[in-house]
Tab-separated table of C-alpha atoms in Angstrom:
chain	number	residue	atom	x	y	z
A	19	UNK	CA	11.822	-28.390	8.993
A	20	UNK	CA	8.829	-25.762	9.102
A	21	UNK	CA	7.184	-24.394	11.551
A	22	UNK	CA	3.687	-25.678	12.734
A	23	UNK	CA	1.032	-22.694	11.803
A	24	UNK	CA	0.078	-20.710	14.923
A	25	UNK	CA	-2.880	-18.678	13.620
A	26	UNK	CA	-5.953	-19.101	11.920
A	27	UNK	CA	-4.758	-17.387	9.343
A	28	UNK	CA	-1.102	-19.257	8.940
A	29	UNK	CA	-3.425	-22.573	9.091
A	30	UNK	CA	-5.707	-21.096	6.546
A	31	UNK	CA	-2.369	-20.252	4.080
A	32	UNK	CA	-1.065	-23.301	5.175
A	33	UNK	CA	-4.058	-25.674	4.208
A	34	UNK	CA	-5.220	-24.302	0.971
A	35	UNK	CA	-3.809	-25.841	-1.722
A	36	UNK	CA	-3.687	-23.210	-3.931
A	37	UNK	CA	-2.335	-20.657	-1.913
A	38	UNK	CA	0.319	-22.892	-1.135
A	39	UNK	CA	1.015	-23.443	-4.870
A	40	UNK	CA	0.891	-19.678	-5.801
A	41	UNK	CA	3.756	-19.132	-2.704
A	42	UNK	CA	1.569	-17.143	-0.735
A	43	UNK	CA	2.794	-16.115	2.573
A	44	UNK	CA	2.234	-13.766	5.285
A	45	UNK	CA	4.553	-11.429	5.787
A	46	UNK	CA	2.400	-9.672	8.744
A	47	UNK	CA	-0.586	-9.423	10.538
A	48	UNK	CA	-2.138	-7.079	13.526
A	49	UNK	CA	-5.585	-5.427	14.955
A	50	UNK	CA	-7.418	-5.115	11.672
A	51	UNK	CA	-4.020	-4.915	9.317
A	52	UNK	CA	-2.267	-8.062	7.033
A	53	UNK	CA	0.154	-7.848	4.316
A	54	UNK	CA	0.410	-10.944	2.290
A	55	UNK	CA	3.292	-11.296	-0.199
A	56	UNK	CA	3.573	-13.308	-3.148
A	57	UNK	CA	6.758	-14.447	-5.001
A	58	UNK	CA	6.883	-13.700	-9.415
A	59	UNK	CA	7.093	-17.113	-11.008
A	60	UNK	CA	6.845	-17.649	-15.486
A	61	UNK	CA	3.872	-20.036	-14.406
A	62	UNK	CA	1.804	-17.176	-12.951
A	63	UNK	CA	2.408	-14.463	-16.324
A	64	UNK	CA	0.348	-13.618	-19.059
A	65	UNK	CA	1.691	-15.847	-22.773
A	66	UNK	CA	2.767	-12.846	-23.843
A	67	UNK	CA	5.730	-11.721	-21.552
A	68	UNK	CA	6.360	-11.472	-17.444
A	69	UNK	CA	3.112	-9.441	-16.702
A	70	UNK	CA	1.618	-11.700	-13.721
A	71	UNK	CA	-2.187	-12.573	-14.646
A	72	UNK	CA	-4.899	-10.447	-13.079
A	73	UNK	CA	-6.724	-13.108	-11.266
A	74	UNK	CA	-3.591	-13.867	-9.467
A	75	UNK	CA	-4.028	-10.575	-7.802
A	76	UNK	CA	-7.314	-10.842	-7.333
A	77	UNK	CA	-6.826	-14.008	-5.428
A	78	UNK	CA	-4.345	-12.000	-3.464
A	79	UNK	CA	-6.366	-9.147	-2.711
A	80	UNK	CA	-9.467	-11.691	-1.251
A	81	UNK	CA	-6.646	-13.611	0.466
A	82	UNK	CA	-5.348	-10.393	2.063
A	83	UNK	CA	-8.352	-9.110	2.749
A	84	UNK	CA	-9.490	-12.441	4.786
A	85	UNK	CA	-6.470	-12.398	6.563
A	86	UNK	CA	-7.100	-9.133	7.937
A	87	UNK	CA	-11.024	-10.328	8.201
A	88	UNK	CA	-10.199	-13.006	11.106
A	89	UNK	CA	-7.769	-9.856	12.612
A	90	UNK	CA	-10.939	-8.273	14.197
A	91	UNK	CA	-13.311	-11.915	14.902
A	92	UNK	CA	-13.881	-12.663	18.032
A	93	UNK	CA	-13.062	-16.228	17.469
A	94	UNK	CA	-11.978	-16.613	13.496
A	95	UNK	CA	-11.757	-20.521	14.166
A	96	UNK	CA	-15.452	-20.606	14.928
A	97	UNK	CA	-16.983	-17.747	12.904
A	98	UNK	CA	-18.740	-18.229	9.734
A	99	UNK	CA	-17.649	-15.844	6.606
A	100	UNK	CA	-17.694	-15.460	2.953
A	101	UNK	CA	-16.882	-12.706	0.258
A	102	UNK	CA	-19.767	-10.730	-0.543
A	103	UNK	CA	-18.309	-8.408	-3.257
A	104	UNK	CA	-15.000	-7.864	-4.167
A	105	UNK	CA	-13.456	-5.191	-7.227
A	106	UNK	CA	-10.259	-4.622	-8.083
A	107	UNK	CA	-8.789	-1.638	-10.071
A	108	UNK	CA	-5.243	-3.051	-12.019
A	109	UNK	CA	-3.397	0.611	-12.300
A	110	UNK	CA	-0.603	-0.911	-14.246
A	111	UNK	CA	1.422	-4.407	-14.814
A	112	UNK	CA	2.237	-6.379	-12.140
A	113	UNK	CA	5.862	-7.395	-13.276
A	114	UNK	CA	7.896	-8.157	-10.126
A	115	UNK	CA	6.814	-9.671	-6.820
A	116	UNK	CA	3.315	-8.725	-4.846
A	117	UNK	CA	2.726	-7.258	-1.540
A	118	UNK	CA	-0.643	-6.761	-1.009
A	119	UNK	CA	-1.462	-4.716	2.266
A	120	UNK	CA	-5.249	-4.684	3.328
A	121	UNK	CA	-6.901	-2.747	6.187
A	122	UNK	CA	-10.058	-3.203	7.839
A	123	UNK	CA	-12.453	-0.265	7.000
A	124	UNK	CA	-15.612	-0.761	8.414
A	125	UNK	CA	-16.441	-3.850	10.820
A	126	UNK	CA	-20.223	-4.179	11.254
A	127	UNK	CA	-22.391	-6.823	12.962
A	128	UNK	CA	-22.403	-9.129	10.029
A	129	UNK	CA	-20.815	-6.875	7.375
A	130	UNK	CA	-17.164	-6.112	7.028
A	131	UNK	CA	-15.211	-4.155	4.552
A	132	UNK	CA	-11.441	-4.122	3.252
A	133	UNK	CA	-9.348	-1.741	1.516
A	134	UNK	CA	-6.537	-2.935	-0.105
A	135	UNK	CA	-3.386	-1.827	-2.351
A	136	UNK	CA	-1.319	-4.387	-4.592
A	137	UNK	CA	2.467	-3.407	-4.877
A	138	UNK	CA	4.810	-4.961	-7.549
A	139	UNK	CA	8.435	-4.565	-7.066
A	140	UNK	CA	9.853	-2.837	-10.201
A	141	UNK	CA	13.577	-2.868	-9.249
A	142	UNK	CA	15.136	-4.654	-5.733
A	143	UNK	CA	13.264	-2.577	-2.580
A	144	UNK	CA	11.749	-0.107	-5.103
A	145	UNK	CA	7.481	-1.134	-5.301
A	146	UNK	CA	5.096	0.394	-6.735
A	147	UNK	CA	1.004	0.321	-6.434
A	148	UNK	CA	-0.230	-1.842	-9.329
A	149	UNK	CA	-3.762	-2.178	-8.060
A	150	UNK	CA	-6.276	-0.934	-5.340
A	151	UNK	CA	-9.661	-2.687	-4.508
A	152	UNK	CA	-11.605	-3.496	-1.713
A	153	UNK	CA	-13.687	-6.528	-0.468
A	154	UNK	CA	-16.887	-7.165	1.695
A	155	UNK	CA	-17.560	-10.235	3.838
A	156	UNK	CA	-20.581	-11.520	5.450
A	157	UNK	CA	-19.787	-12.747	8.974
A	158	UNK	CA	-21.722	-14.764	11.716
A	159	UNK	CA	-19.472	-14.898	14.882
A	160	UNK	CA	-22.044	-16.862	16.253
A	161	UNK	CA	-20.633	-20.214	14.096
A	162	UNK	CA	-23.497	-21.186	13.455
């Protein structure tokens, strides 16, 4: 038996179909802060060994970086939002598991911008930064 989601956030993970079939989860969230991990699987890599497939981290990154989005809304079941820009620098292969760890930067009226790093976890415990971006979101706590 699982647990009923209790915020936005877990509903948001919990509801989206392909989060749920990449094996997202959220391994923490606080004021302005989320770390999202997701699990290595064969059906996520590149043909051409176990390298996991750069949009899978970039749907990380704007995953993480949402997460940590409705962190700092007043109400994030209300409030209107949507990725404005988002880049992401791949430093090296992503060949184990992902941890991506995003932090609020700068949270404006209707502007808001996340840093975040990607780790990949070479050997058991040992991780190591893969790729770095950052995302901006247009928000209108208003809802309407």
């Amino acid at each position: 038996m699982t647990n009923a989601p209790e915020t936005a956030s877990e509903r948001v993970v919990a509801e989206t179909g392909l989060l749920s079939w990449l094996g997202v989860f959220i391994e923490s969230e606080s004021e302005g802060r989320a770390v999202l991990g997701l699990p290595h699987r064969a059906e996520l890599t590149n043909p051409n060994g176990d390298t996991l497939h750069g949009g899978v981290l970039a749907t990380l990154l704007d995953n993480a970086a949402g997460t940590a989005l409705r962190t700092v809304l007043e109400d994030p079941e209300t409030a209107l939002y949507a990725t404005t820009e988002m880049n992401l620098s791949y430093l090296r292969p992503a060949t184990g598991d992902l941890r991506a760890e995003a932090r609020v930067r700068r949270h404006g009226r209707s502007l808001v911008v996340i840093e975040c790093d990607i780790d990949s976890e070479r050997d058991p415990g040992e991780w190591t930064t893969v790729a770095v971006g950052r995302a901006s979101y247009y928000v209108d706590e208003s809802g309407t």
